[in-house]
Amino acid sequence: MKKKSALFAGLAAGAMIMGLAACSSSGTTGSGGAGDGGLIGVAMPTKSSERWIADGDAVKSQLEEQGFKVDLQYAEDDIPTQVSQIENMITKGAEVLIVASIDGTTLTSVLQDAADANIPVIAYDRLIRDTENVNYYASFDNLKVGQQQAWSVLNGLGLTELDGTATADAPAGPFNIELFAGSPDDNNATFFFNGAMQELQPFIDSGVLVVKSGQTDFNSVATLRWDGEEAQSRLENILTSTYSDGSKVNGILSPYDGISRGIISALQGSGYAVDATWPIISGQDAEIDSVKAINSGEQYATIFKDTRQLAAISVEMAVAVLNGDTPETNNTTDYDNGKITVPSMLLDSQIVVKDNIPSVLIDSGYWTEAEING
C-alpha cells in the first residue's frame, strides 16, 4: 500500500489527538528522549493482510520522521515468533514497545521482561490481556465498529439508514442472514460481535431476520486468525446443510474484508450470481480488493479505519512517555484486560459503500482512483 509521507505529516498535525497533555510524569521513561535517535520496537502480527503492512509502514515512517530508529517485525501469525521478536527488541535496548499482538493473552512473560527493563508498552489496535505491564492502548471505538457492520447489513436489506436509524416503509422480511465473527484470541473480535448483535438482535427477535443455520453465539461463528479460507469452508458447509431446500441467504455479517472475500468465494462456488439475489455482505479495513468488490457489487460495505491516524496516536504516545508526560487518552473505563483497565485513545471509523468511495477513500488520499479502478 503506497501512502505519502507528506500526508502522514498533515494528518499528524491536524488530528485532534496530536496535542500532548503535559500532565504528571508517567513514572516509566526510557533512557533517551524524543528525537534522540533511540530505538523503538514495533511488533506487528502478519504480512498476510495488507492492512497490517500499511500499519507497520505508517508507524515506522512517522517514528523515523521524529528522529527514532525503528525495529519493525512481522511474526506471520506465529505466537512464539512474536515473543522471540519482542525479546530481541528488549535485548537491543528498545526504549518503547508498540505491539499489535497475535494473541493478546500470550505475552505476559515477555512483557514482564520489558517492565523489568523499564520499557513502556503501547498496545496497538489489539488489547494485550492478562498483564499489568501494558501502559496505553491505541485503537478505534471497536463496539461502534461492530454496530457499523450491522448497520451496513441492515441498510443493504432496506431496514435502516447507514447510521442505524429506521427507514420509512422498511420491508417486513423475513430475511435469512448468517453471522461471522473474528478470531477468538483477538479481544477486538468480541467487541465487534457484541456491537453488531446489539443492532441485529431486535430484528432477529421480531422475526424480520432469521439465522437459518441457528449459529448465533460467538464461539460458533468465530474465525480463527481471521482466516478467509476457514470462513469460506464454514459458509460452504452452511449452504450445503441449511440452504439445500432452495432458500437463499440474504445477508451476511462479516467482521473483516479477508473473511468477506472467503464468503464471496463460497457463494460463487455454490451457484450464487451478482444479481438481485446476491447477499448483502459487510466487512472491515477498506482493503483494496474489497473496495474493488464493493464497486463490482460483490461486497456491500466495509468499515474504514484510517491506520495513518492510528499510527499517529501511537507515535505521540511514544514521544509523550519518553518525555515523561502522560499521553492524551479519551477512555479510561472500558478496556479491562483482566488485570488492569488500560488508558485508551479511540478513533472514529466510517462506513464505506459504493456511493461514498470517492469522498471517503479517494479524497482522503487513502487510495487513488487508479488503484481502485485498476
Short mmCIF file of C-alpha atoms in Angstrom, two decimals:
data_model
loop_
_atom_site.label_atom_id
_atom_site.label_comp_id
_atom_site.label_asym_id
_atom_site.label_seq_id
_atom_site.Cartn_x
_atom_site.Cartn_y
_atom_site.Cartn_z
CA MET A 1 0.00 0.00 0.00
CA LYS A 2 1.60 3.25 -1.11
CA LYS A 3 0.98 6.19 1.19
CA LYS A 4 2.74 9.53 1.06
CA SER A 5 4.84 10.77 3.96
CA ALA A 6 3.59 14.32 3.44
CA LEU A 7 0.09 13.06 4.04
CA PHE A 8 1.23 11.37 7.25
CA ALA A 9 2.61 14.67 8.45
CA GLY A 10 -0.56 16.54 7.55
CA LEU A 11 -2.73 14.07 9.39
CA ALA A 12 -0.49 14.15 12.41
CA ALA A 13 -0.70 17.93 12.50
CA GLY A 14 -4.46 18.06 12.03
CA ALA A 15 -5.82 15.21 14.11
CA MET A 16 -7.38 16.01 17.45
CA ILE A 17 -5.18 13.55 19.21
CA MET A 18 -1.96 15.29 18.40
CA GLY A 19 -1.77 17.67 21.33
CA LEU A 20 0.36 16.31 24.15
CA ALA A 21 -1.10 16.64 27.62
CA ALA A 22 1.86 17.68 29.74
CA CYS A 23 0.49 16.36 32.98
CA SER A 24 2.11 14.33 35.72
CA SER A 25 5.02 12.03 34.93
CA SER A 26 4.08 8.60 33.67
CA GLY A 27 6.60 7.05 36.02
CA THR A 28 8.21 4.98 33.25
CA THR A 29 10.64 6.60 30.87
CA GLY A 30 13.27 5.19 28.61
CA SER A 31 16.94 6.08 28.75
CA GLY A 32 16.57 8.59 25.93
CA GLY A 33 14.04 11.18 24.80
CA ALA A 34 12.02 12.17 21.81
CA GLY A 35 14.04 12.52 18.66
CA ASP A 36 17.36 11.45 20.19
CA GLY A 37 17.76 8.60 17.72
CA GLY A 38 16.79 5.97 20.27
CA LEU A 39 15.32 2.62 19.25
CA ILE A 40 11.60 1.82 19.30
CA GLY A 41 10.38 -1.73 18.74
CA VAL A 42 7.26 -2.25 16.62
CA ALA A 43 5.75 -5.77 16.62
CA MET A 44 3.07 -6.48 14.01
CA PRO A 45 1.16 -9.76 13.63
CA THR A 46 1.41 -10.66 9.94
CA LYS A 47 2.07 -9.54 6.39
CA SER A 48 -0.75 -11.74 5.07
CA SER A 49 -3.13 -8.78 5.45
CA GLU A 50 -2.35 -5.58 3.56
CA ARG A 51 -3.88 -3.72 6.47
CA TRP A 52 -1.02 -4.72 8.81
CA ILE A 53 1.59 -3.88 6.19
CA ALA A 54 0.09 -0.40 5.98
CA ASP A 55 0.06 -0.07 9.79
CA GLY A 56 3.69 -1.09 10.09
CA ASP A 57 4.81 1.24 7.31
CA ALA A 58 2.87 4.16 8.79
CA VAL A 59 4.23 3.69 12.32
CA LYS A 60 7.80 3.26 11.07
CA SER A 61 7.61 6.30 8.79
CA GLN A 62 6.20 8.57 11.45
CA LEU A 63 8.67 7.43 14.10
CA GLU A 64 11.59 7.98 11.72
CA GLU A 65 10.28 11.47 10.99
CA GLN A 66 10.56 12.07 14.75
CA GLY A 67 14.21 11.00 14.66
CA PHE A 68 13.91 7.46 16.06
CA LYS A 69 15.42 4.23 14.87
CA VAL A 70 12.73 1.57 14.36
CA ASP A 71 12.88 -2.22 14.66
CA LEU A 72 9.74 -3.30 12.76
CA GLN A 73 8.99 -7.02 12.83
CA TYR A 74 6.18 -9.20 11.49
CA ALA A 75 5.53 -12.58 13.10
CA GLU A 76 3.33 -14.15 10.37
CA ASP A 77 0.69 -15.09 12.96
CA ASP A 78 3.12 -17.35 14.84
CA ILE A 79 2.97 -16.65 18.57
CA PRO A 80 6.46 -17.98 19.53
CA THR A 81 7.95 -15.89 16.72
CA GLN A 82 6.33 -12.73 18.04
CA VAL A 83 7.51 -13.47 21.58
CA SER A 84 11.05 -14.02 20.28
CA GLN A 85 10.93 -10.80 18.26
CA ILE A 86 9.87 -8.78 21.31
CA GLU A 87 12.61 -10.44 23.39
CA ASN A 88 15.14 -9.35 20.77
CA MET A 89 13.80 -5.79 20.83
CA ILE A 90 14.30 -5.70 24.60
CA THR A 91 17.83 -7.09 24.24
CA LYS A 92 18.66 -4.45 21.62
CA GLY A 93 17.68 -1.69 24.06
CA ALA A 94 14.31 -0.56 22.72
CA GLU A 95 13.05 2.43 24.69
CA VAL A 96 9.35 1.82 23.91
CA LEU A 97 7.48 -1.19 22.51
CA ILE A 98 4.46 -0.76 20.22
CA VAL A 99 2.78 -4.15 19.97
CA ALA A 100 -0.09 -5.39 17.78
CA SER A 101 -0.45 -8.83 19.33
CA ILE A 102 -1.34 -12.07 17.57
CA ASP A 103 -2.91 -13.50 20.72
CA GLY A 104 -3.34 -10.86 23.39
CA THR A 105 -3.13 -13.44 26.19
CA THR A 106 0.31 -14.88 25.38
CA LEU A 107 2.72 -12.02 26.10
CA THR A 108 2.66 -11.95 29.90
CA SER A 109 6.19 -13.27 30.43
CA VAL A 110 7.96 -11.22 27.77
CA LEU A 111 6.18 -8.04 28.85
CA GLN A 112 7.35 -8.68 32.41
CA ASP A 113 10.85 -8.64 30.93
CA ALA A 114 10.02 -5.29 29.35
CA ALA A 115 8.76 -3.94 32.67
CA ASP A 116 11.90 -5.15 34.43
CA ALA A 117 13.90 -3.19 31.85
CA ASN A 118 11.71 -0.11 32.42
CA ILE A 119 10.34 -0.19 28.85
CA PRO A 120 6.83 1.25 28.37
CA VAL A 121 4.41 -0.78 26.23
CA ILE A 122 1.72 0.60 23.92
CA ALA A 123 -0.88 -1.91 22.74
CA TYR A 124 -1.63 -1.19 19.09
CA ASP A 125 -5.23 -1.79 17.97
CA ARG A 126 -5.45 -5.16 19.75
CA LEU A 127 -5.68 -5.03 23.53
CA ILE A 128 -2.96 -7.01 25.32
CA ARG A 129 -4.59 -9.06 28.07
CA ASP A 130 -3.73 -10.67 31.41
CA THR A 131 -0.80 -8.42 32.29
CA GLU A 132 -0.23 -5.26 34.29
CA ASN A 133 2.66 -4.39 32.02
CA VAL A 134 0.83 -2.52 29.29
CA ASN A 135 0.78 1.23 29.68
CA TYR A 136 -1.54 2.54 26.97
CA TYR A 137 -3.86 1.33 24.23
CA ALA A 138 -4.38 2.99 20.83
CA SER A 139 -7.33 1.77 18.79
CA PHE A 140 -10.74 2.59 17.36
CA ASP A 141 -14.13 2.53 19.03
CA ASN A 142 -14.45 -1.20 18.47
CA LEU A 143 -18.00 -1.57 19.80
CA LYS A 144 -19.11 1.11 17.33
CA VAL A 145 -17.23 -0.67 14.52
CA GLY A 146 -19.39 -3.72 15.20
CA GLN A 147 -22.52 -1.58 15.19
CA GLN A 148 -21.47 -0.09 11.85
CA GLN A 149 -21.02 -3.57 10.39
CA ALA A 150 -24.56 -4.45 11.46
CA TRP A 151 -25.92 -1.17 10.10
CA SER A 152 -24.23 -1.99 6.79
CA VAL A 153 -26.17 -5.25 6.54
CA LEU A 154 -29.42 -3.68 7.72
CA ASN A 155 -29.02 -0.80 5.27
CA GLY A 156 -28.39 -3.13 2.37
CA LEU A 157 -31.59 -5.00 3.24
CA GLY A 158 -33.53 -1.72 3.38
CA LEU A 159 -34.20 -1.91 7.13
CA THR A 160 -32.18 1.09 8.39
CA GLU A 161 -30.16 4.05 7.23
CA LEU A 162 -26.37 3.72 7.40
CA ASP A 163 -26.41 5.35 10.84
CA GLY A 164 -28.84 2.74 12.17
CA THR A 165 -31.96 4.90 12.16
CA ALA A 166 -35.13 3.26 10.91
CA THR A 167 -36.12 3.68 7.28
CA ALA A 168 -39.60 4.62 6.17
CA ASP A 169 -41.58 1.75 4.67
CA ALA A 170 -38.98 -0.83 5.68
CA PRO A 171 -39.68 -4.29 4.26
CA ALA A 172 -41.26 -6.83 6.59
CA GLY A 173 -38.90 -9.66 5.73
CA PRO A 174 -38.12 -12.28 6.75
CA PHE A 175 -34.54 -12.17 5.54
CA ASN A 176 -32.13 -15.07 6.01
CA ILE A 177 -28.78 -13.99 7.44
CA GLU A 178 -25.65 -15.75 8.62
CA LEU A 179 -23.12 -14.46 11.13
CA PHE A 180 -19.33 -14.46 11.13
CA ALA A 181 -17.03 -13.17 13.86
CA GLY A 182 -13.29 -12.64 14.13
CA SER A 183 -10.61 -14.63 15.88
CA PRO A 184 -11.40 -15.74 19.44
CA ASP A 185 -7.86 -14.86 20.59
CA ASP A 186 -8.29 -11.23 19.49
CA ASN A 187 -10.01 -9.05 22.10
CA ASN A 188 -11.39 -6.80 19.36
CA ALA A 189 -13.38 -9.66 17.85
CA THR A 190 -15.77 -9.83 20.80
CA PHE A 191 -16.25 -6.05 20.77
CA PHE A 192 -17.12 -6.17 17.05
CA PHE A 193 -19.52 -9.08 17.51
CA ASN A 194 -21.21 -7.66 20.60
CA GLY A 195 -21.66 -4.29 18.91
CA ALA A 196 -23.17 -5.94 15.85
CA MET A 197 -25.53 -8.12 17.84
CA GLN A 198 -26.82 -5.13 19.79
CA GLU A 199 -28.20 -3.89 16.48
CA LEU A 200 -29.20 -7.21 14.88
CA GLN A 201 -30.80 -8.94 17.87
CA PRO A 202 -34.02 -6.86 17.91
CA PHE A 203 -34.62 -7.76 14.25
CA ILE A 204 -33.88 -11.42 15.00
CA ASP A 205 -36.23 -11.37 17.98
CA SER A 206 -39.03 -9.86 15.86
CA GLY A 207 -38.56 -12.42 13.07
CA VAL A 208 -37.53 -9.87 10.45
CA LEU A 209 -34.10 -11.55 10.38
CA VAL A 210 -33.67 -15.31 10.58
CA VAL A 211 -30.34 -17.02 11.22
CA LYS A 212 -31.32 -20.17 9.34
CA SER A 213 -28.26 -22.18 10.42
CA GLY A 214 -29.04 -21.50 14.08
CA GLN A 215 -25.41 -20.48 14.66
CA THR A 216 -25.63 -17.29 16.70
CA ASP A 217 -23.21 -17.49 19.64
CA PHE A 218 -19.68 -16.11 19.35
CA ASN A 219 -17.91 -19.44 19.70
CA SER A 220 -19.95 -20.95 16.87
CA VAL A 221 -19.29 -18.10 14.43
CA ALA A 222 -15.69 -17.14 15.34
CA THR A 223 -12.99 -17.44 12.66
CA LEU A 224 -9.56 -18.35 13.99
CA ARG A 225 -6.81 -15.95 12.87
CA TRP A 226 -9.39 -14.09 10.76
CA ASP A 227 -8.73 -16.71 8.08
CA GLY A 228 -10.70 -16.21 4.85
CA GLU A 229 -10.28 -19.84 3.81
CA GLU A 230 -11.74 -21.01 7.12
CA ALA A 231 -14.69 -18.65 6.61
CA GLN A 232 -15.15 -19.96 3.06
CA SER A 233 -15.23 -23.56 4.27
CA ARG A 234 -17.70 -22.78 7.06
CA LEU A 235 -20.10 -20.98 4.72
CA GLU A 236 -19.87 -23.79 2.16
CA ASN A 237 -20.92 -26.22 4.89
CA ILE A 238 -23.80 -23.96 5.93
CA LEU A 239 -25.04 -23.56 2.37
CA THR A 240 -24.94 -27.32 1.85
CA SER A 241 -26.59 -28.27 5.13
CA THR A 242 -29.09 -25.43 5.57
CA TYR A 243 -29.93 -23.98 2.17
CA SER A 244 -30.22 -27.13 0.07
CA ASP A 245 -34.02 -26.62 0.08
CA GLY A 246 -33.62 -23.83 -2.48
CA SER A 247 -33.80 -20.97 0.01
CA LYS A 248 -31.25 -18.17 -0.23
CA VAL A 249 -29.11 -16.34 2.29
CA ASN A 250 -29.91 -12.63 2.01
CA GLY A 251 -27.31 -11.04 4.28
CA ILE A 252 -24.00 -11.99 5.88
CA LEU A 253 -22.35 -10.23 8.79
CA SER A 254 -18.61 -10.28 8.13
CA PRO A 255 -16.16 -8.59 10.52
CA TYR A 256 -13.19 -8.26 8.14
CA ASP A 257 -12.56 -7.88 4.41
CA GLY A 258 -10.43 -11.03 4.18
CA ILE A 259 -13.30 -13.04 5.65
CA SER A 260 -15.67 -11.27 3.25
CA ARG A 261 -13.62 -12.42 0.29
CA GLY A 262 -13.79 -16.02 1.57
CA ILE A 263 -17.54 -15.63 1.88
CA ILE A 264 -17.75 -14.34 -1.70
CA SER A 265 -15.78 -17.36 -2.94
CA ALA A 266 -18.13 -19.73 -1.12
CA LEU A 267 -21.19 -18.05 -2.64
CA GLN A 268 -19.73 -18.15 -6.14
CA GLY A 269 -18.86 -21.82 -5.74
CA SER A 270 -22.42 -22.53 -4.63
CA GLY A 271 -24.03 -21.03 -7.71
CA TYR A 272 -24.83 -17.51 -6.49
CA ALA A 273 -24.52 -14.75 -9.07
CA VAL A 274 -24.13 -11.00 -8.56
CA ASP A 275 -27.72 -10.02 -9.25
CA ALA A 276 -30.82 -9.08 -7.28
CA THR A 277 -30.49 -12.22 -5.13
CA TRP A 278 -26.83 -11.68 -4.18
CA PRO A 279 -26.47 -11.32 -0.37
CA ILE A 280 -25.56 -8.11 1.45
CA ILE A 281 -22.03 -8.59 2.87
CA SER A 282 -20.27 -6.32 5.36
CA GLY A 283 -16.54 -6.03 6.00
CA GLN A 284 -13.77 -4.04 7.66
CA ASP A 285 -10.43 -2.35 6.84
CA ALA A 286 -11.10 -0.99 3.33
CA GLU A 287 -8.58 -3.36 1.75
CA ILE A 288 -8.14 -2.60 -1.93
CA ASP A 289 -9.51 -5.94 -3.19
CA SER A 290 -12.63 -5.45 -1.11
CA VAL A 291 -13.05 -1.84 -2.23
CA LYS A 292 -12.97 -3.20 -5.79
CA ALA A 293 -15.52 -5.82 -4.73
CA ILE A 294 -17.79 -3.07 -3.44
CA ASN A 295 -17.51 -1.32 -6.80
CA SER A 296 -18.46 -4.55 -8.59
CA GLY A 297 -21.38 -5.33 -6.26
CA GLU A 298 -19.88 -8.43 -4.64
CA GLN A 299 -19.43 -6.77 -1.23
CA TYR A 300 -21.88 -4.18 0.05
CA ALA A 301 -19.76 -2.26 2.56
CA THR A 302 -16.57 -2.09 4.57
CA ILE A 303 -15.53 -0.15 7.65
CA PHE A 304 -12.74 2.36 7.04
CA LYS A 305 -10.33 2.68 9.95
CA ASP A 306 -7.65 5.19 8.95
CA THR A 307 -4.46 3.45 10.05
CA ARG A 308 -2.46 6.62 9.38
CA GLN A 309 -4.27 8.28 12.28
CA LEU A 310 -3.80 5.19 14.46
CA ALA A 311 -0.08 5.32 13.73
CA ALA A 312 -0.05 9.00 14.66
CA ILE A 313 -1.66 8.25 18.03
CA SER A 314 0.91 5.58 18.80
CA VAL A 315 3.81 7.81 17.83
CA GLU A 316 2.51 10.62 20.03
CA MET A 317 2.10 8.19 22.93
CA ALA A 318 5.69 7.01 22.48
CA VAL A 319 7.02 10.57 22.38
CA ALA A 320 4.99 11.52 25.45
CA VAL A 321 6.15 8.67 27.65
CA LEU A 322 9.79 9.23 26.65
CA ASN A 323 9.41 12.88 27.63
CA GLY A 324 7.95 11.88 30.98
CA ASP A 325 4.50 13.16 30.04
CA THR A 326 1.10 11.47 30.18
CA PRO A 327 -0.29 10.73 26.71
CA GLU A 328 -3.74 12.00 25.85
CA THR A 329 -6.49 9.40 26.23
CA ASN A 330 -10.28 9.52 25.87
CA ASN A 331 -11.37 6.25 27.51
CA THR A 332 -10.25 5.05 30.94
CA THR A 333 -13.15 2.74 31.80
CA ASP A 334 -13.94 0.22 29.06
CA TYR A 335 -10.74 -1.69 28.29
CA ASP A 336 -10.17 -4.01 31.21
CA ASN A 337 -7.50 -6.54 30.19
CA GLY A 338 -8.13 -8.88 33.10
CA LYS A 339 -5.50 -7.25 35.30
CA ILE A 340 -5.90 -3.51 34.80
CA THR A 341 -8.07 -1.06 32.92
CA VAL A 342 -5.76 0.26 30.23
CA PRO A 343 -5.95 4.02 29.44
CA SER A 344 -7.01 4.19 25.81
CA MET A 345 -7.24 6.58 22.88
CA LEU A 346 -10.04 5.62 20.49
CA LEU A 347 -10.60 6.92 16.97
CA ASP A 348 -13.76 7.02 14.90
CA SER A 349 -14.42 4.82 11.88
CA GLN A 350 -16.57 5.27 8.76
CA ILE A 351 -18.88 3.04 6.76
CA VAL A 352 -17.88 2.84 3.09
CA VAL A 353 -20.40 1.85 0.42
CA LYS A 354 -20.13 2.25 -3.34
CA ASP A 355 -21.55 5.77 -3.40
CA ASN A 356 -19.08 7.29 -0.92
CA ILE A 357 -15.85 5.60 -2.05
CA PRO A 358 -14.70 8.82 -3.75
CA SER A 359 -15.39 11.11 -0.79
CA VAL A 360 -14.09 8.80 1.95
CA LEU A 361 -11.22 6.88 0.39
CA ILE A 362 -10.05 8.83 -2.66
CA ASP A 363 -10.41 12.41 -1.37
CA SER A 364 -8.58 11.44 1.83
CA GLY A 365 -5.68 10.02 -0.21
CA TYR A 366 -6.01 6.57 1.30
CA TRP A 367 -6.48 5.00 -2.12
CA THR A 368 -6.21 6.57 -5.55
CA GLU A 369 -8.84 6.30 -8.25
CA ALA A 370 -6.32 4.37 -10.37
CA GLU A 371 -5.73 1.84 -7.58
CA ILE A 372 -9.45 1.29 -7.08
CA ASN A 373 -10.26 1.02 -10.76
CA GLY A 374 -7.09 -0.81 -11.77
#
